[in-house]
Amino acid sequence: GVINKFTGKRGFNNQRNLQFNREIIDIVNQNRGLIPMSWIITQLWKKEIGVEIPEHMIVSLPSFSVKDGISPKKDNNKRIVFVGRLVDFKFASLFAMFNYIKRNPTYHLTVVGAGDKERALNYIKENNVPLDNISFIGEVPYSELPHIIAEHSIGYAAGTSIIECAQQGIPVIMALQYNANKPFKRDICG
């Protein structure tokens, strides 16, 4: 209204933003553009957003088998690999793993992924986590990822990175995503 006329800016509140997003999602869904990867996602969207996605629109992630030539790890070398971007909603799970490394100094964590490394280093410093037990290798070419993962005995990941780790024959702990942009109240994982 008036503010927009004089300043060229429109005011939004959270409720209006949510309603606007729901309307866009509804339009995309009506045009068969929402493609969930599981039945669970359709139920979540129904509950949280109120949108019903037809079951025939589900396109599951591909299943997989362990890559040829890769044999599952038989021993625990106490090396954990975190695969994922260093972004807001992944930090809580990364901080939980830093705390695990602090409590269990015989383990080593390798962090694969680009993003806000400074935030991770600040947490490590502020919480006296031994940096000797953590390596940041940043983003790597996709072709190198299987070799890096295979050097570890435990994966720690979310989304499709879980599959990347499992393809190398190692067990994977699911790194929970948390949108509150702060650490968990207590260290948890999936």
CSV table of C-alpha atoms in Angstrom, one decimal:
chain,number,residue,atom,x,y,z
A,1,GLY,CA,0.0,0.0,0.0
A,2,VAL,CA,1.1,3.4,1.2
A,3,ILE,CA,4.7,2.4,2.1
A,4,ASN,CA,5.2,0.7,-1.2
A,5,LYS,CA,4.0,3.9,-3.0
A,6,PHE,CA,6.5,6.2,-1.3
A,7,THR,CA,9.5,3.9,-0.8
A,8,GLY,CA,9.1,1.2,-3.5
A,9,LYS,CA,9.3,-1.4,-0.7
A,10,ARG,CA,6.7,-3.9,0.3
A,11,GLY,CA,6.3,-5.0,3.9
A,12,PHE,CA,5.9,-8.7,4.7
A,13,ASN,CA,5.2,-10.6,7.9
A,14,ASN,CA,6.0,-14.2,8.5
A,15,GLN,CA,2.3,-15.3,8.1
A,16,ARG,CA,2.1,-13.5,4.7
A,17,ASN,CA,5.3,-15.1,3.6
A,18,LEU,CA,4.1,-18.6,4.5
A,19,GLN,CA,0.8,-18.0,2.7
A,20,PHE,CA,2.6,-16.7,-0.4
A,21,ASN,CA,4.9,-19.8,-0.4
A,22,ARG,CA,1.9,-22.1,0.0
A,23,GLU,CA,0.3,-20.5,-3.0
A,24,ILE,CA,3.4,-21.0,-5.1
A,25,ILE,CA,3.8,-24.6,-4.0
A,26,ASP,CA,0.1,-25.2,-4.8
A,27,ILE,CA,0.5,-23.8,-8.3
A,28,VAL,CA,3.6,-25.9,-8.9
A,29,ASN,CA,1.8,-29.0,-7.6
A,30,GLN,CA,-1.2,-28.4,-9.8
A,31,ASN,CA,1.1,-28.3,-12.8
A,32,ARG,CA,2.7,-31.6,-11.7
A,33,GLY,CA,6.0,-29.9,-10.8
A,34,LEU,CA,6.4,-31.2,-7.2
A,35,ILE,CA,8.4,-34.4,-7.3
A,36,PRO,CA,9.0,-35.9,-3.8
A,37,MET,CA,11.6,-38.6,-3.3
A,38,SER,CA,9.6,-40.6,-0.8
A,39,TRP,CA,6.1,-41.2,0.6
A,40,ILE,CA,7.3,-39.8,3.9
A,41,ILE,CA,8.0,-36.4,2.2
A,42,THR,CA,4.4,-36.4,0.8
A,43,GLN,CA,3.0,-36.9,4.3
A,44,LEU,CA,5.3,-34.1,5.8
A,45,TRP,CA,4.2,-31.6,3.1
A,46,LYS,CA,0.6,-32.5,3.7
A,47,LYS,CA,0.9,-32.0,7.4
A,48,GLU,CA,3.2,-28.9,7.3
A,49,ILE,CA,2.0,-27.1,4.2
A,50,GLY,CA,-1.4,-28.6,3.5
A,51,VAL,CA,-0.5,-29.7,0.0
A,52,GLU,CA,-1.4,-33.2,-1.2
A,53,ILE,CA,1.1,-34.6,-3.7
A,54,PRO,CA,-0.3,-37.5,-5.8
A,55,GLU,CA,1.5,-40.7,-5.0
A,56,HIS,CA,2.3,-41.4,-8.6
A,57,MET,CA,4.6,-38.3,-8.6
A,58,ILE,CA,7.0,-39.9,-6.2
A,59,VAL,CA,10.4,-40.5,-7.8
A,60,SER,CA,12.6,-42.5,-5.3
A,61,LEU,CA,16.3,-42.0,-5.1
A,62,PRO,CA,18.0,-44.8,-7.0
A,63,SER,CA,18.9,-47.8,-5.0
A,64,PHE,CA,22.5,-49.0,-5.2
A,65,SER,CA,24.9,-51.8,-4.6
A,66,VAL,CA,28.4,-51.5,-3.2
A,67,LYS,CA,30.8,-50.4,-6.0
A,68,ASP,CA,32.8,-53.1,-7.8
A,69,GLY,CA,36.2,-53.7,-6.2
A,70,ILE,CA,35.2,-52.2,-2.9
A,71,SER,CA,35.1,-54.5,0.0
A,72,PRO,CA,33.3,-53.5,3.2
A,73,LYS,CA,35.6,-52.4,6.0
A,74,LYS,CA,36.3,-55.3,8.5
A,75,ASP,CA,38.0,-53.2,11.1
A,76,ASN,CA,37.4,-49.8,12.7
A,77,ASN,CA,40.3,-47.5,11.9
A,78,LYS,CA,38.5,-44.8,14.0
A,79,ARG,CA,38.3,-42.5,11.0
A,80,ILE,CA,35.0,-40.7,10.5
A,81,VAL,CA,34.2,-38.8,7.3
A,82,PHE,CA,31.7,-36.0,7.2
A,83,VAL,CA,30.4,-35.3,3.7
A,84,GLY,CA,28.4,-32.1,3.2
A,85,ARG,CA,28.4,-28.4,2.7
A,86,LEU,CA,29.3,-26.2,5.6
A,87,VAL,CA,26.0,-24.3,5.8
A,88,ASP,CA,23.7,-23.1,8.5
A,89,PHE,CA,21.3,-26.0,8.8
A,90,LYS,CA,24.2,-28.6,8.9
A,91,PHE,CA,26.3,-26.9,11.6
A,92,ALA,CA,24.4,-28.4,14.6
A,93,SER,CA,25.2,-31.9,13.5
A,94,LEU,CA,28.8,-31.0,12.7
A,95,PHE,CA,29.1,-29.4,16.2
A,96,ALA,CA,27.7,-32.6,17.7
A,97,MET,CA,30.5,-34.6,15.9
A,98,PHE,CA,33.1,-32.1,17.1
A,99,ASN,CA,32.0,-32.8,20.6
A,100,TYR,CA,32.2,-36.5,20.0
A,101,ILE,CA,35.8,-36.1,18.8
A,102,LYS,CA,36.6,-34.1,21.9
A,103,ARG,CA,35.2,-36.9,24.2
A,104,ASN,CA,36.8,-39.7,22.1
A,105,PRO,CA,40.3,-38.5,21.2
A,106,THR,CA,41.2,-41.8,19.6
A,107,TYR,CA,38.9,-40.9,16.7
A,108,HIS,CA,39.7,-38.6,13.8
A,109,LEU,CA,37.2,-36.6,11.7
A,110,THR,CA,37.7,-35.6,8.1
A,111,VAL,CA,35.4,-32.9,6.8
A,112,VAL,CA,34.7,-33.0,3.1
A,113,GLY,CA,32.8,-30.0,1.7
A,114,ALA,CA,33.0,-26.3,1.1
A,115,GLY,CA,31.4,-23.5,3.0
A,116,ASP,CA,31.8,-21.5,6.2
A,117,LYS,CA,35.0,-23.2,7.5
A,118,GLU,CA,35.6,-20.2,9.7
A,119,ARG,CA,32.4,-20.8,11.7
A,120,ALA,CA,33.5,-24.4,12.2
A,121,LEU,CA,37.0,-23.4,13.4
A,122,ASN,CA,35.5,-20.8,15.8
A,123,TYR,CA,33.4,-23.5,17.4
A,124,ILE,CA,36.4,-25.8,17.7
A,125,LYS,CA,38.4,-23.1,19.4
A,126,GLU,CA,35.7,-21.8,21.7
A,127,ASN,CA,34.9,-25.4,22.9
A,128,ASN,CA,38.5,-26.6,23.1
A,129,VAL,CA,38.1,-29.4,20.6
A,130,PRO,CA,41.5,-30.8,19.6
A,131,LEU,CA,42.2,-29.6,16.1
A,132,ASP,CA,44.8,-32.4,15.7
A,133,ASN,CA,41.9,-34.9,15.4
A,134,ILE,CA,40.0,-32.9,12.6
A,135,SER,CA,41.0,-32.4,9.0
A,136,PHE,CA,39.2,-30.0,6.6
A,137,ILE,CA,39.9,-31.0,3.0
A,138,GLY,CA,37.3,-28.8,1.4
A,139,GLU,CA,35.4,-29.5,-1.8
A,140,VAL,CA,36.8,-32.3,-3.9
A,141,PRO,CA,36.2,-33.5,-7.4
A,142,TYR,CA,33.3,-36.0,-7.5
A,143,SER,CA,35.7,-38.6,-9.0
A,144,GLU,CA,37.9,-38.4,-5.9
A,145,LEU,CA,35.1,-38.7,-3.4
A,146,PRO,CA,34.9,-42.6,-3.4
A,147,HIS,CA,38.6,-42.9,-2.7
A,148,ILE,CA,38.5,-40.4,0.2
A,149,ILE,CA,35.4,-42.1,1.7
A,150,ALA,CA,37.0,-45.6,1.4
A,151,GLU,CA,39.9,-44.5,3.7
A,152,HIS,CA,37.4,-44.1,6.5
A,153,SER,CA,35.5,-46.7,8.6
A,154,ILE,CA,32.5,-44.5,9.4
A,155,GLY,CA,30.4,-42.0,7.4
A,156,TYR,CA,28.6,-39.0,8.8
A,157,ALA,CA,26.3,-37.4,6.2
A,158,ALA,CA,22.9,-36.3,5.1
A,159,GLY,CA,20.9,-36.7,1.9
A,160,THR,CA,22.5,-38.3,-1.0
A,161,SER,CA,25.9,-38.2,0.7
A,162,ILE,CA,24.6,-41.1,2.8
A,163,ILE,CA,24.4,-43.2,-0.4
A,164,GLU,CA,27.9,-42.1,-1.4
A,165,CYS,CA,29.3,-43.4,1.9
A,166,ALA,CA,27.3,-46.6,1.9
A,167,GLN,CA,28.5,-47.4,-1.6
A,168,GLN,CA,32.0,-47.7,-0.2
A,169,GLY,CA,30.8,-50.4,2.2
A,170,ILE,CA,31.0,-48.3,5.4
A,171,PRO,CA,28.2,-47.7,7.9
A,172,VAL,CA,26.8,-44.3,7.9
A,173,ILE,CA,25.5,-42.1,10.8
A,174,MET,CA,22.8,-39.7,9.6
A,175,ALA,CA,23.7,-36.1,10.3
A,176,LEU,CA,20.5,-34.4,11.3
A,177,GLN,CA,19.6,-31.0,9.7
A,178,TYR,CA,18.5,-28.3,12.1
A,179,ASN,CA,17.2,-24.9,10.8
A,180,ALA,CA,17.5,-23.1,14.1
A,181,ASN,CA,21.1,-22.0,13.2
A,182,LYS,CA,22.5,-23.0,16.7
A,183,PRO,CA,23.8,-26.2,18.3
A,184,PHE,CA,21.5,-28.9,19.5
A,185,LYS,CA,20.7,-28.7,23.3
A,186,ARG,CA,22.3,-32.2,23.5
A,187,ASP,CA,24.5,-34.0,21.0
A,188,ILE,CA,22.3,-36.2,18.8
A,189,CYS,CA,22.4,-37.9,15.4
A,190,GLY,CA,20.2,-40.0,13.3
